[in-house]
PDB file of C-alpha atoms in Angstrom:
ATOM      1  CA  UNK K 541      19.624 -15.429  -6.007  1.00  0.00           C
ATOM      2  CA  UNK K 542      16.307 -14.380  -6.004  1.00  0.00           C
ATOM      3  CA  UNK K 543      15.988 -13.861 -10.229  1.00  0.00           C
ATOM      4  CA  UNK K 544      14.792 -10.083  -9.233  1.00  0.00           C
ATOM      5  CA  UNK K 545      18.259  -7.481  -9.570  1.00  0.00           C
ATOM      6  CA  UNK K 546      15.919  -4.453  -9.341  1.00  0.00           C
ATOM      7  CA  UNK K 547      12.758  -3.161  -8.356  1.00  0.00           C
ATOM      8  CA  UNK K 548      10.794  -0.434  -8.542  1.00  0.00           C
ATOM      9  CA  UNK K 549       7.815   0.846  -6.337  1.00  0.00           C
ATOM     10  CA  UNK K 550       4.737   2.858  -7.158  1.00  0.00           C
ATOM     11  CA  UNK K 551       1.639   4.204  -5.290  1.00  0.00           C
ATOM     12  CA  UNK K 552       0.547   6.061  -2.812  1.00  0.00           C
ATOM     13  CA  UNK K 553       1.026   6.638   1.341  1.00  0.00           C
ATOM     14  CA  UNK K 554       0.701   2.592   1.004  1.00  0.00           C
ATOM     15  CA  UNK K 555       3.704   1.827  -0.868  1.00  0.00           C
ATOM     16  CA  UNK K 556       5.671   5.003   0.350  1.00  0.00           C
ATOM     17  CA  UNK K 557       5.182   3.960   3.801  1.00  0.00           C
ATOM     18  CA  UNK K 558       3.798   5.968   5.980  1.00  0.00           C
ATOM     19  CA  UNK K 559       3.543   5.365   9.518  1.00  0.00           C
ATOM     20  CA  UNK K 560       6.252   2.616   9.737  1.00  0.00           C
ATOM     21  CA  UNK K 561       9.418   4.796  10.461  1.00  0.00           C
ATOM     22  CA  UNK K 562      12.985   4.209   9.351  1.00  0.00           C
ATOM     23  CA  UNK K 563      15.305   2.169  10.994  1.00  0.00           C
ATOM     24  CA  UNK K 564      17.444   4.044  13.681  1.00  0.00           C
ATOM     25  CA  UNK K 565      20.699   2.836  15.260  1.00  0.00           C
ATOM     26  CA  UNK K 566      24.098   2.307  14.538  1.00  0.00           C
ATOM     27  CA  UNK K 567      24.788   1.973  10.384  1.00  0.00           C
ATOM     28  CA  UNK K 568      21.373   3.963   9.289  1.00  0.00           C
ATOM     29  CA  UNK K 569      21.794   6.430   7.400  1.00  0.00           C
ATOM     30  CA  UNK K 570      21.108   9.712   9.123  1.00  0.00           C
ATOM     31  CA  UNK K 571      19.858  11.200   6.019  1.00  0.00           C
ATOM     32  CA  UNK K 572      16.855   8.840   6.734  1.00  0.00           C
ATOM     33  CA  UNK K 573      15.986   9.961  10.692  1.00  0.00           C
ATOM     34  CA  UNK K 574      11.832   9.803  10.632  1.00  0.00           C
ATOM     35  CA  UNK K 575      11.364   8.894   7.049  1.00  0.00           C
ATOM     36  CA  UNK K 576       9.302   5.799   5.916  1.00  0.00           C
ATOM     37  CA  UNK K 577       9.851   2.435   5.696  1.00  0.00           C
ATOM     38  CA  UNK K 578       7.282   0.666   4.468  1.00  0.00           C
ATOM     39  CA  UNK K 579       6.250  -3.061   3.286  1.00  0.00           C
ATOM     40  CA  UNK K 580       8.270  -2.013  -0.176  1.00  0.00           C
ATOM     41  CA  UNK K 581      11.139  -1.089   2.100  1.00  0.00           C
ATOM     42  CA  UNK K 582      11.204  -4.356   3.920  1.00  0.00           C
ATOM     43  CA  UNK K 583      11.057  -6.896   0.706  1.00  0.00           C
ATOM     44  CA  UNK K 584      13.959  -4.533  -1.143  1.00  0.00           C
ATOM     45  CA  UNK K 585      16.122  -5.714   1.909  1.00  0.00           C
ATOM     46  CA  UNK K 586      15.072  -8.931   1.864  1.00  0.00           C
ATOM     47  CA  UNK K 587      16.135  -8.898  -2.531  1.00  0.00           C
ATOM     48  CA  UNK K 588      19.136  -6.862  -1.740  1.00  0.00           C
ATOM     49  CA  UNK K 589      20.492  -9.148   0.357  1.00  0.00           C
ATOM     50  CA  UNK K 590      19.966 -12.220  -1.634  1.00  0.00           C
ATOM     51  CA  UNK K 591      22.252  -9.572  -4.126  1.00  0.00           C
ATOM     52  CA  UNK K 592      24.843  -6.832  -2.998  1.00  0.00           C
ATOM     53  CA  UNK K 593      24.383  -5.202  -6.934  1.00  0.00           C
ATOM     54  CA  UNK K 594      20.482  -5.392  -6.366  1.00  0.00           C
ATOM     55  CA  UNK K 595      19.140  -1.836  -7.543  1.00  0.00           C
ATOM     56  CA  UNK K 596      15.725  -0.159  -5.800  1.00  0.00           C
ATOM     57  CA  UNK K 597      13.688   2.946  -6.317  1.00  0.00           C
ATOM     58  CA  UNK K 598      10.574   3.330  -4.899  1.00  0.00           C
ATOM     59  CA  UNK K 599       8.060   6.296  -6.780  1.00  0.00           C
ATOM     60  CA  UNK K 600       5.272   6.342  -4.409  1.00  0.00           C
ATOM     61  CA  UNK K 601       4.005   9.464  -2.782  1.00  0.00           C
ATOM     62  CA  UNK K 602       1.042  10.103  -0.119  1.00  0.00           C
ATOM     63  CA  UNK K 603      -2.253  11.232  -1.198  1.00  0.00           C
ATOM     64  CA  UNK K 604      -1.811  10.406  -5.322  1.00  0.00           C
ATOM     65  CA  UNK K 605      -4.786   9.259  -7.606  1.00  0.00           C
ATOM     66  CA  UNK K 606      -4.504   6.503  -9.970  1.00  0.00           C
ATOM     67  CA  UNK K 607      -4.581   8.974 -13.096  1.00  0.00           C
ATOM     68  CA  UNK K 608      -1.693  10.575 -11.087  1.00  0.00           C
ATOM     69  CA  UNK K 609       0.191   7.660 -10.529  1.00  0.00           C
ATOM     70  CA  UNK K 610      -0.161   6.349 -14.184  1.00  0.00           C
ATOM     71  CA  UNK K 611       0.994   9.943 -15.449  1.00  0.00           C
ATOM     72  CA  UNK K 612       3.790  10.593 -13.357  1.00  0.00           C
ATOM     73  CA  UNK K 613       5.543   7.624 -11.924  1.00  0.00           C
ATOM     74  CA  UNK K 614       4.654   4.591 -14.681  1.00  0.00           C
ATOM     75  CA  UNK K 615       6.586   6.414 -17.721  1.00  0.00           C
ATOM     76  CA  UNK K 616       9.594   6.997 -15.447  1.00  0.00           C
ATOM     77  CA  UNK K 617       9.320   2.950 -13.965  1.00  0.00           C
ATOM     78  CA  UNK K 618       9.318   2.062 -17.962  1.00  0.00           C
ATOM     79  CA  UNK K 619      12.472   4.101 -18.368  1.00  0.00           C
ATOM     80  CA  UNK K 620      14.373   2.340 -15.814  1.00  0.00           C
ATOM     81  CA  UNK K 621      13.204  -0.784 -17.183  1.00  0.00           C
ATOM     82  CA  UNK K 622      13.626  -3.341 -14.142  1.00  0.00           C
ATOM     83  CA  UNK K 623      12.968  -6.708 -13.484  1.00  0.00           C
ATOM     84  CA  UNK K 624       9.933  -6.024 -11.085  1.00  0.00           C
ATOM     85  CA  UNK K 625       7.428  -3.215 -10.579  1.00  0.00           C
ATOM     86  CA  UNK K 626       4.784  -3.264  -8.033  1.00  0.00           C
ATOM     87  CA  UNK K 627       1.648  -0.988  -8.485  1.00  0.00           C
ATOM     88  CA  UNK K 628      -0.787  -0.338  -5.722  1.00  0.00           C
ATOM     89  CA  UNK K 629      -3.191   2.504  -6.500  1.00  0.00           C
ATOM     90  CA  UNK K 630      -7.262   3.539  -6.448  1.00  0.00           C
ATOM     91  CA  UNK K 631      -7.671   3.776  -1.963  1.00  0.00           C
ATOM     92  CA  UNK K 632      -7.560   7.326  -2.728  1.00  0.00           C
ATOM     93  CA  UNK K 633      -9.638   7.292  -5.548  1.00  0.00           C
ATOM     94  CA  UNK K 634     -12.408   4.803  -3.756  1.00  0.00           C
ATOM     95  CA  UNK K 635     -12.703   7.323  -0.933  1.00  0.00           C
ATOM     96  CA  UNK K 636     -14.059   9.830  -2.745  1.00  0.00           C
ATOM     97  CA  UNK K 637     -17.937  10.507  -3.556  1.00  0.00           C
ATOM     98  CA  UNK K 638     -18.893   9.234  -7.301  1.00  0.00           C
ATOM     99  CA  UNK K 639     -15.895   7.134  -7.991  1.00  0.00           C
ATOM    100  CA  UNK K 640     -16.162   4.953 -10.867  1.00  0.00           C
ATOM    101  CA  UNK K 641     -14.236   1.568 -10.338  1.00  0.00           C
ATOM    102  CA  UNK K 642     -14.168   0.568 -14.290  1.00  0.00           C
ATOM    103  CA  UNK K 643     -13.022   3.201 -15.612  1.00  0.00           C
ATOM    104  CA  UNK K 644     -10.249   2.869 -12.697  1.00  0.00           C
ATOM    105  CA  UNK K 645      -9.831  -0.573 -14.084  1.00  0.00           C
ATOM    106  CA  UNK K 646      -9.414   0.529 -17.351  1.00  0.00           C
ATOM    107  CA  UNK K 647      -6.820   2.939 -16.703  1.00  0.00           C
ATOM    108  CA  UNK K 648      -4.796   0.643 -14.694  1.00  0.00           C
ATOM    109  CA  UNK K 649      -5.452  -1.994 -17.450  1.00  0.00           C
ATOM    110  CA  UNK K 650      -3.278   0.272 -19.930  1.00  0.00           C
ATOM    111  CA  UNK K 651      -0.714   0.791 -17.412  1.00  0.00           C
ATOM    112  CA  UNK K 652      -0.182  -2.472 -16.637  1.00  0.00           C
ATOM    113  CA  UNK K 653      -0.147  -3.660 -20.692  1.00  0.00           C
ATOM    114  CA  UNK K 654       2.680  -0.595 -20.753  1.00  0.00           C
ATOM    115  CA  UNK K 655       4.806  -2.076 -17.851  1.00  0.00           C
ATOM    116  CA  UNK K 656       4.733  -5.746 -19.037  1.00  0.00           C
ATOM    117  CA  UNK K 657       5.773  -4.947 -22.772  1.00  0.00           C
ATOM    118  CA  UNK K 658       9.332  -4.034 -21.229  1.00  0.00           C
ATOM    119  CA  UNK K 659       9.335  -7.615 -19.426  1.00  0.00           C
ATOM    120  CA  UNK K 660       9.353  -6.778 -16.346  1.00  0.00           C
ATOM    121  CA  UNK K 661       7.512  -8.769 -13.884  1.00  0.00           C
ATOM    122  CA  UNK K 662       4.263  -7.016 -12.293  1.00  0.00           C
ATOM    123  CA  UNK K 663       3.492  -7.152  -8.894  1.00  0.00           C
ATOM    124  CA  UNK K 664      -0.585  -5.996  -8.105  1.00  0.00           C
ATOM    125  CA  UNK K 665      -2.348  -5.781  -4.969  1.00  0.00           C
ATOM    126  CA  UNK K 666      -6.377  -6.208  -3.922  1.00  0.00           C
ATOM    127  CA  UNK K 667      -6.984  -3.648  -0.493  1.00  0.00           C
ATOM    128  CA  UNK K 668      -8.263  -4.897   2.585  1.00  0.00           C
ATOM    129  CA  UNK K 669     -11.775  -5.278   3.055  1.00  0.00           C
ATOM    130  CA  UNK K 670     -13.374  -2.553   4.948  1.00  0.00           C
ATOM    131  CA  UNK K 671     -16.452  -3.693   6.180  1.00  0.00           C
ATOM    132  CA  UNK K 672     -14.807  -3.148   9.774  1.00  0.00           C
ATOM    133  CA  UNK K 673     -14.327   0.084   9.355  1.00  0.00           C
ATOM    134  CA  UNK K 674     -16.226   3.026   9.947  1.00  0.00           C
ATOM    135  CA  UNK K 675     -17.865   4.884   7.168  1.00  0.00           C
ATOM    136  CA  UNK K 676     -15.890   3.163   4.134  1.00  0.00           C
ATOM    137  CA  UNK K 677     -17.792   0.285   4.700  1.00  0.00           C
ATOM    138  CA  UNK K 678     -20.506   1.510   2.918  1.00  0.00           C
ATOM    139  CA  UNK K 679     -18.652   1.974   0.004  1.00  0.00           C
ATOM    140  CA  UNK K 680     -17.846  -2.031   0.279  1.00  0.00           C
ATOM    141  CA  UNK K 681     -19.483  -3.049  -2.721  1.00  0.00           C
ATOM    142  CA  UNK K 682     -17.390  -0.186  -4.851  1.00  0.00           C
ATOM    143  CA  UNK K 683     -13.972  -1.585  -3.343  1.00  0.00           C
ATOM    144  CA  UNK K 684     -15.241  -5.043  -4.509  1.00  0.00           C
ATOM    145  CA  UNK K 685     -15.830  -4.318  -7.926  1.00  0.00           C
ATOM    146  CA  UNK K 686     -12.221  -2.774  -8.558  1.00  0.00           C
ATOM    147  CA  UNK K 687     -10.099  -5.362  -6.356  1.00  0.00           C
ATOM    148  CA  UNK K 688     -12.261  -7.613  -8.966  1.00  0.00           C
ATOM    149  CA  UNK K 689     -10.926  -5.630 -12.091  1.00  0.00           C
ATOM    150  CA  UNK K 690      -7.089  -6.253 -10.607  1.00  0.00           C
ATOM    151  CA  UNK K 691      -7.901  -9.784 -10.211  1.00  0.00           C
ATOM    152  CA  UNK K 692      -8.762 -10.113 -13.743  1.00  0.00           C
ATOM    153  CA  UNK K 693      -6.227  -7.430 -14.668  1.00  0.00           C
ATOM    154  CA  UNK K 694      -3.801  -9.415 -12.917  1.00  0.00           C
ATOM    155  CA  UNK K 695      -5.096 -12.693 -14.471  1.00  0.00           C
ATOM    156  CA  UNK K 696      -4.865 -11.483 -18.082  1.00  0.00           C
ATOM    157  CA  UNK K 697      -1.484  -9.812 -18.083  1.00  0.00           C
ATOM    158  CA  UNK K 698       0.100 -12.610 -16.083  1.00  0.00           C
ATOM    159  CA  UNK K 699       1.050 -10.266 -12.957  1.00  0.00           C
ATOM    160  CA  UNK K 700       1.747 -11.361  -9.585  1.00  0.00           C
ATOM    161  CA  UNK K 701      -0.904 -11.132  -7.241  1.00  0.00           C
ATOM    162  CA  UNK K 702      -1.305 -10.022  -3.287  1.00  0.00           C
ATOM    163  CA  UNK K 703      -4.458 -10.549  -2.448  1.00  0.00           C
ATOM    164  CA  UNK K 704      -4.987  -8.229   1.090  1.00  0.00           C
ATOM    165  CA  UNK K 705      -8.887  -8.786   1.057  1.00  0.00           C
ATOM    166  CA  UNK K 706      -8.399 -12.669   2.427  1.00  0.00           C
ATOM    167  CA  UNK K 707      -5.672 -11.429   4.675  1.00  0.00           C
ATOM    168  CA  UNK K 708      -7.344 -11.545   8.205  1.00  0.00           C
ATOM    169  CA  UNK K 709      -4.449 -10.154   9.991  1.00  0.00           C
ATOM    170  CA  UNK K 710      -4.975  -6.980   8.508  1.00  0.00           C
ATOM    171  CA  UNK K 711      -8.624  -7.090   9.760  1.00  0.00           C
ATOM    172  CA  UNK K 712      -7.364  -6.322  13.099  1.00  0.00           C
ATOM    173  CA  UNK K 713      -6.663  -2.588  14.622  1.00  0.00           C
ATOM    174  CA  UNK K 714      -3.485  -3.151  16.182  1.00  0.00           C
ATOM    175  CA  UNK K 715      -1.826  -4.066  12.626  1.00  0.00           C
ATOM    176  CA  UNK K 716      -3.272  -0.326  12.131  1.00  0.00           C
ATOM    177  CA  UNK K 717      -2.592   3.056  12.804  1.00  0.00           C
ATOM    178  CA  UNK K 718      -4.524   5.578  15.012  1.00  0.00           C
ATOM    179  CA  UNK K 719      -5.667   6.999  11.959  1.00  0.00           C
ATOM    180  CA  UNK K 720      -7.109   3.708  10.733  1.00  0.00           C
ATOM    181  CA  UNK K 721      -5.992   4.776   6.973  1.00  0.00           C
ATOM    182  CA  UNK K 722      -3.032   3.634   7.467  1.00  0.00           C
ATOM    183  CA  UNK K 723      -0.762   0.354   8.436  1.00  0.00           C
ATOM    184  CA  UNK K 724       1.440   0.880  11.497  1.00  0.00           C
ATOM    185  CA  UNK K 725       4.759  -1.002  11.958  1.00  0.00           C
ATOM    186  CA  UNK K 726       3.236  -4.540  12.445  1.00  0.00           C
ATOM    187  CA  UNK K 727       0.793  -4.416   9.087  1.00  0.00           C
ATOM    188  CA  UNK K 728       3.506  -3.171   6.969  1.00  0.00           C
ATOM    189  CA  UNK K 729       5.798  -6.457   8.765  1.00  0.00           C
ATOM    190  CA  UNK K 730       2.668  -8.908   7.694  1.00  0.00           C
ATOM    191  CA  UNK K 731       2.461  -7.015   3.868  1.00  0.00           C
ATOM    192  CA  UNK K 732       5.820  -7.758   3.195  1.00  0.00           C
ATOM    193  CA  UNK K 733       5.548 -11.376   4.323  1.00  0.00           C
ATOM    194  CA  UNK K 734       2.749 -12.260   1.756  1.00  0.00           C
ATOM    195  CA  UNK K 735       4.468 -10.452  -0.800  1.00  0.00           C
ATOM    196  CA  UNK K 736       7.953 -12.279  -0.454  1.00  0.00           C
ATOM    197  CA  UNK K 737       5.577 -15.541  -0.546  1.00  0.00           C
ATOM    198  CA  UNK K 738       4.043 -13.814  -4.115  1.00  0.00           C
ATOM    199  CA  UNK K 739       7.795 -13.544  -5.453  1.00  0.00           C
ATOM    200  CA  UNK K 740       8.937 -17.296  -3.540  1.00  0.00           C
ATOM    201  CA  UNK K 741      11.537 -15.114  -1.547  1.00  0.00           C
ATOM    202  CA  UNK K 742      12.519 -16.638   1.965  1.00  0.00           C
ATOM    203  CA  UNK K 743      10.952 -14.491   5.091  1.00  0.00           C
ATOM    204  CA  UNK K 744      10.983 -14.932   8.614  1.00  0.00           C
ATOM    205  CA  UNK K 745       7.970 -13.502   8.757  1.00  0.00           C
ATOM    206  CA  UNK K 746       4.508 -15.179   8.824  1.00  0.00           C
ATOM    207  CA  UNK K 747       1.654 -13.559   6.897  1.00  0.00           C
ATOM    208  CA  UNK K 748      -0.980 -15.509   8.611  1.00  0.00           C
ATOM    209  CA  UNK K 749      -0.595 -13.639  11.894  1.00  0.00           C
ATOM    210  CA  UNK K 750      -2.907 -14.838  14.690  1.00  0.00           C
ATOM    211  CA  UNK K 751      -3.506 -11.516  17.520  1.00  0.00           C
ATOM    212  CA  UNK K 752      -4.288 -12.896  21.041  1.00  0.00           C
ATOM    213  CA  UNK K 753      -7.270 -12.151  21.721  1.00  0.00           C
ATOM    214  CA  UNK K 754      -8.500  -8.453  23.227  1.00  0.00           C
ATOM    215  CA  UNK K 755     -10.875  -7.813  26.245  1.00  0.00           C
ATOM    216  CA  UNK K 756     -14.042  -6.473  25.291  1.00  0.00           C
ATOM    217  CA  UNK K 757     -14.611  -2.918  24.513  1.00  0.00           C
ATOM    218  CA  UNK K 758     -17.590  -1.356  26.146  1.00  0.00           C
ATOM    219  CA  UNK K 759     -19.845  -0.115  22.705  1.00  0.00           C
ATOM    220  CA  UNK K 760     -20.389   3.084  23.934  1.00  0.00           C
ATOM    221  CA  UNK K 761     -16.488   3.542  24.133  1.00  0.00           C
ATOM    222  CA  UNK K 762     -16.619   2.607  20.852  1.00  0.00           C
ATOM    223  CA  UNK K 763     -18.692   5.246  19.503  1.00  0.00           C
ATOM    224  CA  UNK K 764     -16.998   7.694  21.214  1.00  0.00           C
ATOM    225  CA  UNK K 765     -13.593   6.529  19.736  1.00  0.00           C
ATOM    226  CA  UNK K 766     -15.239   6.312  16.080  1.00  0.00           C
ATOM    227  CA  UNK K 767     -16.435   9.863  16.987  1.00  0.00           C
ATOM    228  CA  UNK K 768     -12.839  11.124  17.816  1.00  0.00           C
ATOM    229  CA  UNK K 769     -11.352   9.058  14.509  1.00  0.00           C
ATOM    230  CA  UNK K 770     -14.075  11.677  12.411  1.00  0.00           C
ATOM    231  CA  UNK K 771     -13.180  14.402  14.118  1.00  0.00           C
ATOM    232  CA  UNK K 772      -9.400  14.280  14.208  1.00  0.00           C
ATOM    233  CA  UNK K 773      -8.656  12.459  11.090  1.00  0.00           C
ATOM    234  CA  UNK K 774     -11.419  11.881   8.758  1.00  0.00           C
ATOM    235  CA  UNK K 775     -12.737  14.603   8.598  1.00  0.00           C
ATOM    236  CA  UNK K 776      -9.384  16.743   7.562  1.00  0.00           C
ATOM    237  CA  UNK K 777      -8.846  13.883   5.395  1.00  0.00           C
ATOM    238  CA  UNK K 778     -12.703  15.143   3.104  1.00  0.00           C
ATOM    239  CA  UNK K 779     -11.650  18.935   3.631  1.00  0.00           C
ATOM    240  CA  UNK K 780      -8.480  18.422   2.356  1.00  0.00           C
ATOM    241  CA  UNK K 781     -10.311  16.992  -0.788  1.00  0.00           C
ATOM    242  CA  UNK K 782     -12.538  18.805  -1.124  1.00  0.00           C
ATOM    243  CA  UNK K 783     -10.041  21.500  -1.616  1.00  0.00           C
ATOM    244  CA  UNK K 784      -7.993  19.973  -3.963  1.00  0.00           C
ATOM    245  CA  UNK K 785      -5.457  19.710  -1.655  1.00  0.00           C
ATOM    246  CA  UNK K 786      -3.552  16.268  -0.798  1.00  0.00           C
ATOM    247  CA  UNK K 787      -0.694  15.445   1.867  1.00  0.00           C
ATOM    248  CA  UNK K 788       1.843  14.836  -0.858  1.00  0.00           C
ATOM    249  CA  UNK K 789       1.631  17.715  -2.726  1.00  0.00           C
ATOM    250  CA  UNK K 790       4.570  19.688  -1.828  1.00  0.00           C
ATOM    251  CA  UNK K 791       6.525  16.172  -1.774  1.00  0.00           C
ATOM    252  CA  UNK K 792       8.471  14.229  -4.166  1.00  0.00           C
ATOM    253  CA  UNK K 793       9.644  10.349  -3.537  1.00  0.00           C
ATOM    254  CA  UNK K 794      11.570   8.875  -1.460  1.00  0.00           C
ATOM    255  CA  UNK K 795      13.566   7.240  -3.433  1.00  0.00           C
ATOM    256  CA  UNK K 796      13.360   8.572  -7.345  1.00  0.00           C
ATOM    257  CA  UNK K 797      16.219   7.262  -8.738  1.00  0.00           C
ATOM    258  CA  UNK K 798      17.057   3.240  -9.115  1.00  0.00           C
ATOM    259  CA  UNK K 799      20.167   2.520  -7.496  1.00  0.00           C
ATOM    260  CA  UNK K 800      21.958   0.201  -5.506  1.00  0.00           C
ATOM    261  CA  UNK K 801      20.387  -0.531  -2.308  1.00  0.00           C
ATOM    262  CA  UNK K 802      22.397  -0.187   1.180  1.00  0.00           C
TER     263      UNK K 802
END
């Protein structure tokens, strides 16, 4: 027994899953063809299998903003009152022009005070550090101040912590997505190894993946790949914003209710 009989998930495309699909095959649940899995996904199986009554929802939708997140799926979490919560939020926030990590911080400060008063445990996470990646890594020193507000966040409240930033796996583009926002099949795999290591759950996965190594890339292949990432994904990414529009808007989660998990 892992101590954990229920979980529930909140955040954004990160915790939803997106871009590591479903398992297929014989016993998956059709209802489920080309939905997400997900690092969230992956640990619930590893809890529900320490526990056939072990109950899982999982509240997190693409594109959602902390103040979203706090508003919408944090009261519902504290009414199904489980043993473990895990909050990842503020990527979205970060990417957008004149974002203010402390007062981030302080709003996930009061959400995180809300969740612990029911006793349940509290599962935070740092993002990975994207000085590697085009664009965002000029707003390093922003993502550095808030991954240091959960830190102390986490610290003070006595959460769990999963610290991405000093997970060098993640540093590399093959545990990533062709949109380079998001983890592919492989990063999600590595996520849910360091978390079960957070919680002390058994995994036969190793967080500290070592990639062989790749040939070289001719730089001015490079540039013309970081020009096609702007064009085809980036850049609908800031007109979407811009907008007020976000990819989850006309969606609700995956899993809303907590319930037993198959």
């Amino acid at each position: 027994m892992s101590g954990y009989r229920s979980f529930v998930a909140l955040g954004d495309s990160f915790t939803e899953g997106m871009n590591d699909p479903a398992v297929d095959g014989p016993g998956a649940d059709p209802a489920w063809a080309g939905r997400c899995r997900g690092w969230a996904d992956r640990v619930a199986e590893r809890l529900a299998a320490l526990d056939p009554e072990f109950r899982y929802a999982n509240l997190a939708v693409r594109g959602k903003l902390i103040d979203q997140i706090v508003e919408h799926q944090v009261p519902r979490a504290i009414g199904m009152r489980p043993d473990l919560v895990s909050f990842c939020a503020g990527g979205n926030d970060l990417l957008r022009p004149g974002s203010d990590p402390d007062r981030m911080a302080k709003k996930l400060a009061g959400a995180v005070r809300d969740l612990r008063a029911t006793g349940a445990e509290v599962l935070l996470f740092t993002g990975v550090d994207p000085r590697d990646t085009p664009i965002m890594r000029r707003a390093r020193g922003t993502f550095a101040i808030f991954y240091m507000h959960v830190r102390s966040i986490s610290e003070l409240y006595g959460c769990r912590l999963v610290d991405q930033w000093s997970m060098q796996g993640l540093r590399d583009w093959r545990a990533w997505s062709d949109d380079r926002l998001h983890m592919n099949e492989e990063g999600h795999r590595l996520v849910a190894a360091k978390v079960c290591e957070v919680l002390g759950i058994d995994c036969d996965d190793d967080w500290r993946k070592a990639w062989p190594p790749r040939d070289r890339v001719d730089p001015g292949v490079k540039r013309r790949e970081d020009v096609q990432w702007v064009r085809r994904h980036l850049g609908p990414w800031v007109i979407r914003r811009l907008r007020g529009r976000s990819s989850g808007d006309a969606l609700d989660p995956k899993r809303p209710e907590l319930g037993i998990f198959p």
